């Protein structure tokens, strides 16, 4: 650059930051064009959330940290749409590491996520180094496998340096990675480029509030409210509430809900759970293999 050009720049009045195509500023949300050139994204399946995420979706080849009070609540409602889209578009398995409950296969199948594409890894408590260390090792190994499309890991005790290893592994292989941790971990430092705090909505039992704690851009002041159940279930409950309100307005008695008859739990041999043959489902039932 010539001396004349430098002098003209020094004498020019400040008009704010220079806007360049493909470049984003720290106080601005990374738009789709700038983020697409830096990192691929996978749509979340929630339009309201996509509008608040850099690039319009989950980052591919990066760690996404999901913090919530309960380890399994809202996890599938939040992640299932993206996993269904990803498995429909690309080959590969979805690895679940140390899930607190076994996913309900018929519900996932109905939502477009084939259960056959899921691979569940449940580290045993007697493995060397403890269950937490075994879960971290399994997560990193899954990320380094070329046949894996995405990894969802429940790692409540993971340390920042351990998460950094997972972030590097996901970036090296270009895979989707979600790590689910307890809500109190939001006070800790994390290498994750995207951190979400997910909790229930008191005003709407079937909704969830997603607070974006960290993203490529300014922090989000207000949480994003997303449905916490299927659209069909929300419609059925809304219709039932409307009918009850109408009957109250007409002075008619409101029919009480018929209690569900829950069958007793299946008998399990005394050593089935201890031997790893009994699996606890998300519906608090026990499944026993036919060979047991």
mmCIF file of C-alpha atoms in Angstrom:
data_model
loop_
_atom_site.group_PDB
_atom_site.id
_atom_site.type_symbol
_atom_site.label_atom_id
_atom_site.label_comp_id
_atom_site.label_asym_id
_atom_site.label_seq_id
_atom_site.Cartn_x
_atom_site.Cartn_y
_atom_site.Cartn_z
ATOM 1 C CA UNK A 1 0.000 0.000 0.000
ATOM 2 C CA UNK A 2 1.415 3.419 -0.958
ATOM 3 C CA UNK A 3 2.208 6.181 1.538
ATOM 4 C CA UNK A 4 -0.567 8.273 0.000
ATOM 5 C CA UNK A 5 -3.136 5.527 0.635
ATOM 6 C CA UNK A 6 -2.023 5.131 4.243
ATOM 7 C CA UNK A 7 -2.237 8.864 4.823
ATOM 8 C CA UNK A 8 -5.728 9.003 3.347
ATOM 9 C CA UNK A 9 -6.872 6.161 5.629
ATOM 10 C CA UNK A 10 -5.457 7.888 8.688
ATOM 11 C CA UNK A 11 -7.212 11.112 7.834
ATOM 12 C CA UNK A 12 -10.562 9.459 7.057
ATOM 13 C CA UNK A 13 -13.226 9.754 9.760
ATOM 14 C CA UNK A 14 -14.177 6.583 11.608
ATOM 15 C CA UNK A 15 -17.390 5.137 10.214
ATOM 16 C CA UNK A 16 -17.511 1.898 12.164
ATOM 17 C CA UNK A 17 -16.057 -1.534 11.305
ATOM 18 C CA UNK A 18 -15.370 -2.459 7.709
ATOM 19 C CA UNK A 19 -17.867 -4.971 6.349
ATOM 20 C CA UNK A 20 -16.211 -7.700 4.274
ATOM 21 C CA UNK A 21 -18.006 -10.655 2.645
ATOM 22 C CA UNK A 22 -17.431 -13.909 4.482
ATOM 23 C CA UNK A 23 -16.164 -12.143 7.635
ATOM 24 C CA UNK A 24 -18.161 -11.856 10.855
ATOM 25 C CA UNK A 25 -17.563 -9.651 13.880
ATOM 26 C CA UNK A 26 -17.639 -10.814 17.485
ATOM 27 C CA UNK A 27 -20.614 -8.623 18.334
ATOM 28 C CA UNK A 28 -22.674 -9.957 15.408
ATOM 29 C CA UNK A 29 -24.272 -13.327 14.818
ATOM 30 C CA UNK A 30 -22.311 -15.296 12.247
ATOM 31 C CA UNK A 31 -24.554 -15.344 9.170
ATOM 32 C CA UNK A 32 -25.090 -18.320 6.892
ATOM 33 C CA UNK A 33 -22.577 -17.161 4.259
ATOM 34 C CA UNK A 34 -19.731 -16.488 6.681
ATOM 35 C CA UNK A 35 -20.300 -19.680 8.686
ATOM 36 C CA UNK A 36 -20.764 -21.855 5.614
ATOM 37 C CA UNK A 37 -17.261 -20.918 4.502
ATOM 38 C CA UNK A 38 -15.847 -21.776 7.929
ATOM 39 C CA UNK A 39 -17.928 -24.758 9.094
ATOM 40 C CA UNK A 40 -20.760 -26.916 7.838
ATOM 41 C CA UNK A 41 -24.006 -27.067 9.786
ATOM 42 C CA UNK A 42 -26.918 -29.476 10.146
ATOM 43 C CA UNK A 43 -30.405 -27.942 10.533
ATOM 44 C CA UNK A 44 -31.841 -28.645 13.971
ATOM 45 C CA UNK A 45 -35.368 -29.222 12.707
ATOM 46 C CA UNK A 46 -36.565 -26.347 14.905
ATOM 47 C CA UNK A 47 -36.937 -23.169 12.829
ATOM 48 C CA UNK A 48 -36.895 -20.869 15.879
ATOM 49 C CA UNK A 49 -33.627 -22.377 17.091
ATOM 50 C CA UNK A 50 -32.001 -22.373 13.639
ATOM 51 C CA UNK A 51 -32.628 -18.632 13.448
ATOM 52 C CA UNK A 52 -30.455 -18.112 16.541
ATOM 53 C CA UNK A 53 -27.588 -20.459 15.684
ATOM 54 C CA UNK A 54 -24.559 -19.511 13.574
ATOM 55 C CA UNK A 55 -24.971 -20.952 10.103
ATOM 56 C CA UNK A 56 -28.571 -21.928 10.859
ATOM 57 C CA UNK A 57 -28.031 -25.275 12.574
ATOM 58 C CA UNK A 58 -25.881 -27.628 14.643
ATOM 59 C CA UNK A 59 -22.152 -27.297 13.874
ATOM 60 C CA UNK A 60 -20.702 -30.307 12.036
ATOM 61 C CA UNK A 61 -17.221 -31.224 13.193
ATOM 62 C CA UNK A 62 -17.581 -29.453 16.526
ATOM 63 C CA UNK A 63 -18.747 -30.092 20.067
ATOM 64 C CA UNK A 64 -22.221 -28.969 21.097
ATOM 65 C CA UNK A 65 -22.776 -29.005 24.844
ATOM 66 C CA UNK A 66 -26.337 -29.454 26.129
ATOM 67 C CA UNK A 67 -26.881 -28.645 29.814
ATOM 68 C CA UNK A 68 -30.117 -29.611 31.566
ATOM 69 C CA UNK A 69 -31.383 -30.383 35.076
ATOM 70 C CA UNK A 70 -32.376 -33.950 34.183
ATOM 71 C CA UNK A 71 -30.050 -36.075 32.030
ATOM 72 C CA UNK A 72 -32.664 -37.465 29.644
ATOM 73 C CA UNK A 73 -35.522 -34.959 29.630
ATOM 74 C CA UNK A 74 -36.004 -33.156 26.293
ATOM 75 C CA UNK A 75 -32.879 -34.810 24.849
ATOM 76 C CA UNK A 76 -34.670 -36.692 22.077
ATOM 77 C CA UNK A 77 -37.164 -33.899 21.408
ATOM 78 C CA UNK A 78 -34.212 -31.575 20.847
ATOM 79 C CA UNK A 79 -31.891 -33.832 18.833
ATOM 80 C CA UNK A 80 -34.161 -36.299 17.033
ATOM 81 C CA UNK A 81 -35.146 -34.044 14.072
ATOM 82 C CA UNK A 82 -31.508 -33.378 13.164
ATOM 83 C CA UNK A 83 -30.542 -37.028 13.598
ATOM 84 C CA UNK A 84 -33.427 -38.119 11.372
ATOM 85 C CA UNK A 85 -32.356 -35.678 8.652
ATOM 86 C CA UNK A 86 -28.705 -36.681 8.926
ATOM 87 C CA UNK A 87 -29.359 -40.425 8.736
ATOM 88 C CA UNK A 88 -31.650 -39.939 5.742
ATOM 89 C CA UNK A 89 -29.005 -37.943 3.867
ATOM 90 C CA UNK A 90 -25.788 -39.775 4.752
ATOM 91 C CA UNK A 91 -24.668 -43.285 5.723
ATOM 92 C CA UNK A 92 -23.242 -43.997 9.131
ATOM 93 C CA UNK A 93 -24.274 -44.945 12.647
ATOM 94 C CA UNK A 94 -25.431 -42.774 15.529
ATOM 95 C CA UNK A 95 -23.539 -43.812 18.658
ATOM 96 C CA UNK A 96 -25.138 -43.289 22.072
ATOM 97 C CA UNK A 97 -22.607 -43.380 24.910
ATOM 98 C CA UNK A 98 -23.809 -44.038 28.460
ATOM 99 C CA UNK A 99 -27.477 -43.011 27.962
ATOM 100 C CA UNK A 100 -29.384 -43.000 31.278
ATOM 101 C CA UNK A 101 -32.313 -44.812 29.648
ATOM 102 C CA UNK A 102 -32.734 -46.981 26.584
ATOM 103 C CA UNK A 103 -34.493 -45.044 23.782
ATOM 104 C CA UNK A 104 -37.984 -46.194 22.823
ATOM 105 C CA UNK A 105 -37.435 -47.621 19.344
ATOM 106 C CA UNK A 106 -41.046 -47.413 18.020
ATOM 107 C CA UNK A 107 -41.241 -43.694 18.840
ATOM 108 C CA UNK A 108 -37.942 -42.999 17.072
ATOM 109 C CA UNK A 109 -39.030 -45.021 14.059
ATOM 110 C CA UNK A 110 -42.295 -43.079 13.843
ATOM 111 C CA UNK A 111 -40.315 -39.819 13.994
ATOM 112 C CA UNK A 112 -38.102 -40.838 11.081
ATOM 113 C CA UNK A 113 -35.024 -42.106 12.941
ATOM 114 C CA UNK A 114 -34.422 -45.802 12.136
ATOM 115 C CA UNK A 115 -33.476 -47.671 15.334
ATOM 116 C CA UNK A 116 -31.185 -49.869 13.261
ATOM 117 C CA UNK A 117 -28.887 -46.880 12.765
ATOM 118 C CA UNK A 118 -28.368 -46.530 16.532
ATOM 119 C CA UNK A 119 -25.449 -48.107 18.371
ATOM 120 C CA UNK A 120 -25.667 -47.916 22.167
ATOM 121 C CA UNK A 121 -22.497 -48.202 24.257
ATOM 122 C CA UNK A 122 -23.028 -48.690 27.970
ATOM 123 C CA UNK A 123 -19.718 -48.790 29.894
ATOM 124 C CA UNK A 124 -19.784 -51.049 32.891
ATOM 125 C CA UNK A 125 -19.009 -49.751 36.391
ATOM 126 C CA UNK A 126 -16.255 -52.337 36.877
ATOM 127 C CA UNK A 127 -14.174 -51.278 33.881
ATOM 128 C CA UNK A 128 -10.644 -50.006 34.511
ATOM 129 C CA UNK A 129 -10.603 -46.342 35.457
ATOM 130 C CA UNK A 130 -14.272 -46.243 36.369
ATOM 131 C CA UNK A 131 -17.442 -45.701 34.386
ATOM 132 C CA UNK A 132 -16.749 -42.007 33.648
ATOM 133 C CA UNK A 133 -13.321 -42.744 32.169
ATOM 134 C CA UNK A 134 -14.714 -45.620 30.122
ATOM 135 C CA UNK A 135 -17.477 -43.395 28.740
ATOM 136 C CA UNK A 136 -14.946 -40.739 27.698
ATOM 137 C CA UNK A 137 -12.784 -43.362 26.007
ATOM 138 C CA UNK A 138 -15.782 -44.827 24.159
ATOM 139 C CA UNK A 139 -16.847 -41.358 22.985
ATOM 140 C CA UNK A 140 -13.417 -40.534 21.577
ATOM 141 C CA UNK A 141 -13.111 -43.912 19.865
ATOM 142 C CA UNK A 142 -16.542 -43.502 18.279
ATOM 143 C CA UNK A 143 -15.565 -40.067 16.951
ATOM 144 C CA UNK A 144 -12.472 -41.555 15.305
ATOM 145 C CA UNK A 145 -14.481 -44.244 13.513
ATOM 146 C CA UNK A 146 -15.212 -43.490 9.851
ATOM 147 C CA UNK A 147 -18.496 -45.424 9.958
ATOM 148 C CA UNK A 148 -19.946 -43.118 12.629
ATOM 149 C CA UNK A 149 -22.188 -40.238 11.578
ATOM 150 C CA UNK A 150 -22.922 -38.671 14.959
ATOM 151 C CA UNK A 151 -22.202 -39.218 18.646
ATOM 152 C CA UNK A 152 -24.491 -38.380 21.570
ATOM 153 C CA UNK A 153 -22.713 -38.836 24.908
ATOM 154 C CA UNK A 154 -23.892 -38.367 28.493
ATOM 155 C CA UNK A 155 -20.730 -37.253 30.330
ATOM 156 C CA UNK A 156 -21.710 -35.560 33.603
ATOM 157 C CA UNK A 157 -18.176 -35.646 35.053
ATOM 158 C CA UNK A 158 -16.185 -34.538 31.995
ATOM 159 C CA UNK A 159 -13.455 -31.959 32.614
ATOM 160 C CA UNK A 160 -12.637 -29.065 30.245
ATOM 161 C CA UNK A 161 -9.399 -30.711 29.055
ATOM 162 C CA UNK A 162 -11.298 -33.919 28.320
ATOM 163 C CA UNK A 163 -13.941 -32.030 26.364
ATOM 164 C CA UNK A 164 -11.151 -30.358 24.402
ATOM 165 C CA UNK A 165 -9.941 -33.788 23.232
ATOM 166 C CA UNK A 166 -13.448 -34.623 22.061
ATOM 167 C CA UNK A 167 -13.705 -31.271 20.278
ATOM 168 C CA UNK A 168 -10.469 -31.985 18.402
ATOM 169 C CA UNK A 169 -11.596 -35.499 17.477
ATOM 170 C CA UNK A 170 -14.935 -34.235 16.149
ATOM 171 C CA UNK A 171 -13.196 -31.516 14.136
ATOM 172 C CA UNK A 172 -10.687 -33.982 12.679
ATOM 173 C CA UNK A 173 -13.366 -36.438 11.495
ATOM 174 C CA UNK A 174 -16.086 -33.892 10.687
ATOM 175 C CA UNK A 175 -18.796 -35.528 12.795
ATOM 176 C CA UNK A 176 -21.771 -34.305 14.780
ATOM 177 C CA UNK A 177 -21.138 -34.424 18.522
ATOM 178 C CA UNK A 178 -23.456 -33.625 21.408
ATOM 179 C CA UNK A 179 -22.342 -33.964 25.021
ATOM 180 C CA UNK A 180 -25.090 -33.817 27.640
ATOM 181 C CA UNK A 181 -24.098 -32.576 31.083
ATOM 182 C CA UNK A 182 -25.897 -31.382 34.254
ATOM 183 C CA UNK A 183 -27.155 -27.811 34.502
ATOM 184 C CA UNK A 184 -24.626 -26.751 37.155
ATOM 185 C CA UNK A 185 -21.813 -27.303 34.622
ATOM 186 C CA UNK A 186 -22.777 -24.033 32.936
ATOM 187 C CA UNK A 187 -20.602 -22.284 35.541
ATOM 188 C CA UNK A 188 -17.531 -24.128 34.242
ATOM 189 C CA UNK A 189 -15.355 -23.229 31.281
ATOM 190 C CA UNK A 190 -15.862 -25.277 28.136
ATOM 191 C CA UNK A 191 -14.159 -25.502 24.725
ATOM 192 C CA UNK A 192 -17.518 -26.134 23.043
ATOM 193 C CA UNK A 193 -18.264 -23.449 20.421
ATOM 194 C CA UNK A 194 -21.985 -23.931 21.129
ATOM 195 C CA UNK A 195 -23.483 -24.357 24.599
ATOM 196 C CA UNK A 196 -27.203 -24.650 25.329
ATOM 197 C CA UNK A 197 -29.083 -24.676 28.624
ATOM 198 C CA UNK A 198 -32.328 -26.614 28.246
ATOM 199 C CA UNK A 199 -35.075 -26.673 30.856
ATOM 200 C CA UNK A 200 -38.820 -27.105 31.071
ATOM 201 C CA UNK A 201 -41.336 -24.298 30.649
ATOM 202 C CA UNK A 202 -43.581 -23.816 33.692
ATOM 203 C CA UNK A 203 -46.283 -22.135 31.608
ATOM 204 C CA UNK A 204 -46.376 -24.943 29.028
ATOM 205 C CA UNK A 205 -45.651 -28.461 30.325
ATOM 206 C CA UNK A 206 -44.973 -29.793 26.829
ATOM 207 C CA UNK A 207 -42.528 -27.010 25.924
ATOM 208 C CA UNK A 208 -38.841 -26.504 26.607
ATOM 209 C CA UNK A 209 -36.789 -23.348 26.968
ATOM 210 C CA UNK A 210 -33.435 -23.338 25.198
ATOM 211 C CA UNK A 211 -31.018 -20.674 26.401
ATOM 212 C CA UNK A 212 -28.013 -20.139 24.115
ATOM 213 C CA UNK A 213 -25.137 -19.623 26.568
ATOM 214 C CA UNK A 214 -22.356 -19.559 23.996
ATOM 215 C CA UNK A 215 -22.254 -19.176 20.228
ATOM 216 C CA UNK A 216 -20.222 -17.442 17.551
ATOM 217 C CA UNK A 217 -21.730 -14.057 18.147
ATOM 218 C CA UNK A 218 -23.360 -12.064 20.945
ATOM 219 C CA UNK A 219 -25.129 -13.883 23.797
ATOM 220 C CA UNK A 220 -28.867 -14.425 23.435
ATOM 221 C CA UNK A 221 -30.847 -12.430 25.998
ATOM 222 C CA UNK A 222 -34.081 -14.432 25.849
ATOM 223 C CA UNK A 223 -34.480 -18.228 25.633
ATOM 224 C CA UNK A 224 -35.998 -19.918 22.602
ATOM 225 C CA UNK A 225 -39.217 -21.785 23.407
ATOM 226 C CA UNK A 226 -39.577 -25.077 21.530
ATOM 227 C CA UNK A 227 -42.202 -27.835 21.670
ATOM 228 C CA UNK A 228 -41.242 -30.549 24.110
ATOM 229 C CA UNK A 229 -43.501 -33.187 22.548
ATOM 230 C CA UNK A 230 -44.782 -34.268 19.180
ATOM 231 C CA UNK A 231 -47.073 -31.909 17.282
ATOM 232 C CA UNK A 232 -49.804 -34.540 17.266
ATOM 233 C CA UNK A 233 -49.685 -34.915 21.059
ATOM 234 C CA UNK A 234 -49.827 -31.143 21.498
ATOM 235 C CA UNK A 235 -52.916 -30.987 19.253
ATOM 236 C CA UNK A 236 -54.674 -33.782 21.153
ATOM 237 C CA UNK A 237 -54.033 -32.179 24.545
ATOM 238 C CA UNK A 238 -55.052 -28.730 23.292
ATOM 239 C CA UNK A 239 -58.316 -30.149 21.911
ATOM 240 C CA UNK A 240 -59.027 -31.913 25.208
ATOM 241 C CA UNK A 241 -58.383 -28.701 27.156
ATOM 242 C CA UNK A 242 -60.706 -26.773 24.826
ATOM 243 C CA UNK A 243 -63.492 -29.313 25.320
ATOM 244 C CA UNK A 244 -63.081 -29.140 29.095
ATOM 245 C CA UNK A 245 -63.219 -25.345 29.000
ATOM 246 C CA UNK A 246 -66.337 -25.439 26.862
ATOM 247 C CA UNK A 247 -68.106 -27.808 29.261
ATOM 248 C CA UNK A 248 -67.217 -25.569 32.192
ATOM 249 C CA UNK A 249 -68.643 -22.575 30.348
ATOM 250 C CA UNK A 250 -71.884 -24.462 29.780
ATOM 251 C CA UNK A 251 -72.094 -25.509 33.411
ATOM 252 C CA UNK A 252 -71.651 -29.187 32.538
ATOM 253 C CA UNK A 253 -69.562 -31.547 34.660
ATOM 254 C CA UNK A 254 -66.099 -32.193 33.331
ATOM 255 C CA UNK A 255 -65.445 -35.846 32.741
ATOM 256 C CA UNK A 256 -62.548 -37.078 34.798
ATOM 257 C CA UNK A 257 -59.715 -38.758 33.008
ATOM 258 C CA UNK A 258 -59.731 -42.534 33.173
ATOM 259 C CA UNK A 259 -56.643 -43.737 35.034
ATOM 260 C CA UNK A 260 -54.285 -45.833 32.984
ATOM 261 C CA UNK A 261 -53.845 -49.447 33.959
ATOM 262 C CA UNK A 262 -50.116 -50.043 33.987
ATOM 263 C CA UNK A 263 -49.193 -53.723 33.830
ATOM 264 C CA UNK A 264 -46.725 -54.940 36.436
ATOM 265 C CA UNK A 265 -43.060 -55.024 35.584
ATOM 266 C CA UNK A 266 -41.781 -58.149 33.906
ATOM 267 C CA UNK A 267 -40.081 -60.567 36.291
ATOM 268 C CA UNK A 268 -36.322 -60.455 36.018
ATOM 269 C CA UNK A 269 -33.978 -63.216 37.140
ATOM 270 C CA UNK A 270 -32.002 -62.261 40.197
ATOM 271 C CA UNK A 271 -28.706 -62.063 38.317
ATOM 272 C CA UNK A 272 -30.050 -60.544 35.070
ATOM 273 C CA UNK A 273 -29.425 -56.900 35.885
ATOM 274 C CA UNK A 274 -26.142 -57.602 37.586
ATOM 275 C CA UNK A 275 -24.970 -59.535 34.519
ATOM 276 C CA UNK A 276 -26.029 -56.758 32.182
ATOM 277 C CA UNK A 277 -28.963 -58.706 30.705
ATOM 278 C CA UNK A 278 -31.676 -56.424 32.065
ATOM 279 C CA UNK A 279 -32.100 -53.029 30.383
ATOM 280 C CA UNK A 280 -33.935 -50.130 31.985
ATOM 281 C CA UNK A 281 -36.139 -48.322 29.482
ATOM 282 C CA UNK A 282 -37.153 -44.681 29.499
ATOM 283 C CA UNK A 283 -40.649 -45.855 30.461
ATOM 284 C CA UNK A 284 -39.281 -47.384 33.680
ATOM 285 C CA UNK A 285 -39.827 -50.913 32.441
ATOM 286 C CA UNK A 286 -37.370 -53.770 32.415
ATOM 287 C CA UNK A 287 -36.660 -55.629 29.198
ATOM 288 C CA UNK A 288 -35.209 -59.117 29.380
ATOM 289 C CA UNK A 289 -33.711 -60.798 26.297
ATOM 290 C CA UNK A 290 -35.460 -63.932 25.130
ATOM 291 C CA UNK A 291 -32.371 -65.977 25.893
ATOM 292 C CA UNK A 292 -32.370 -64.924 29.555
#
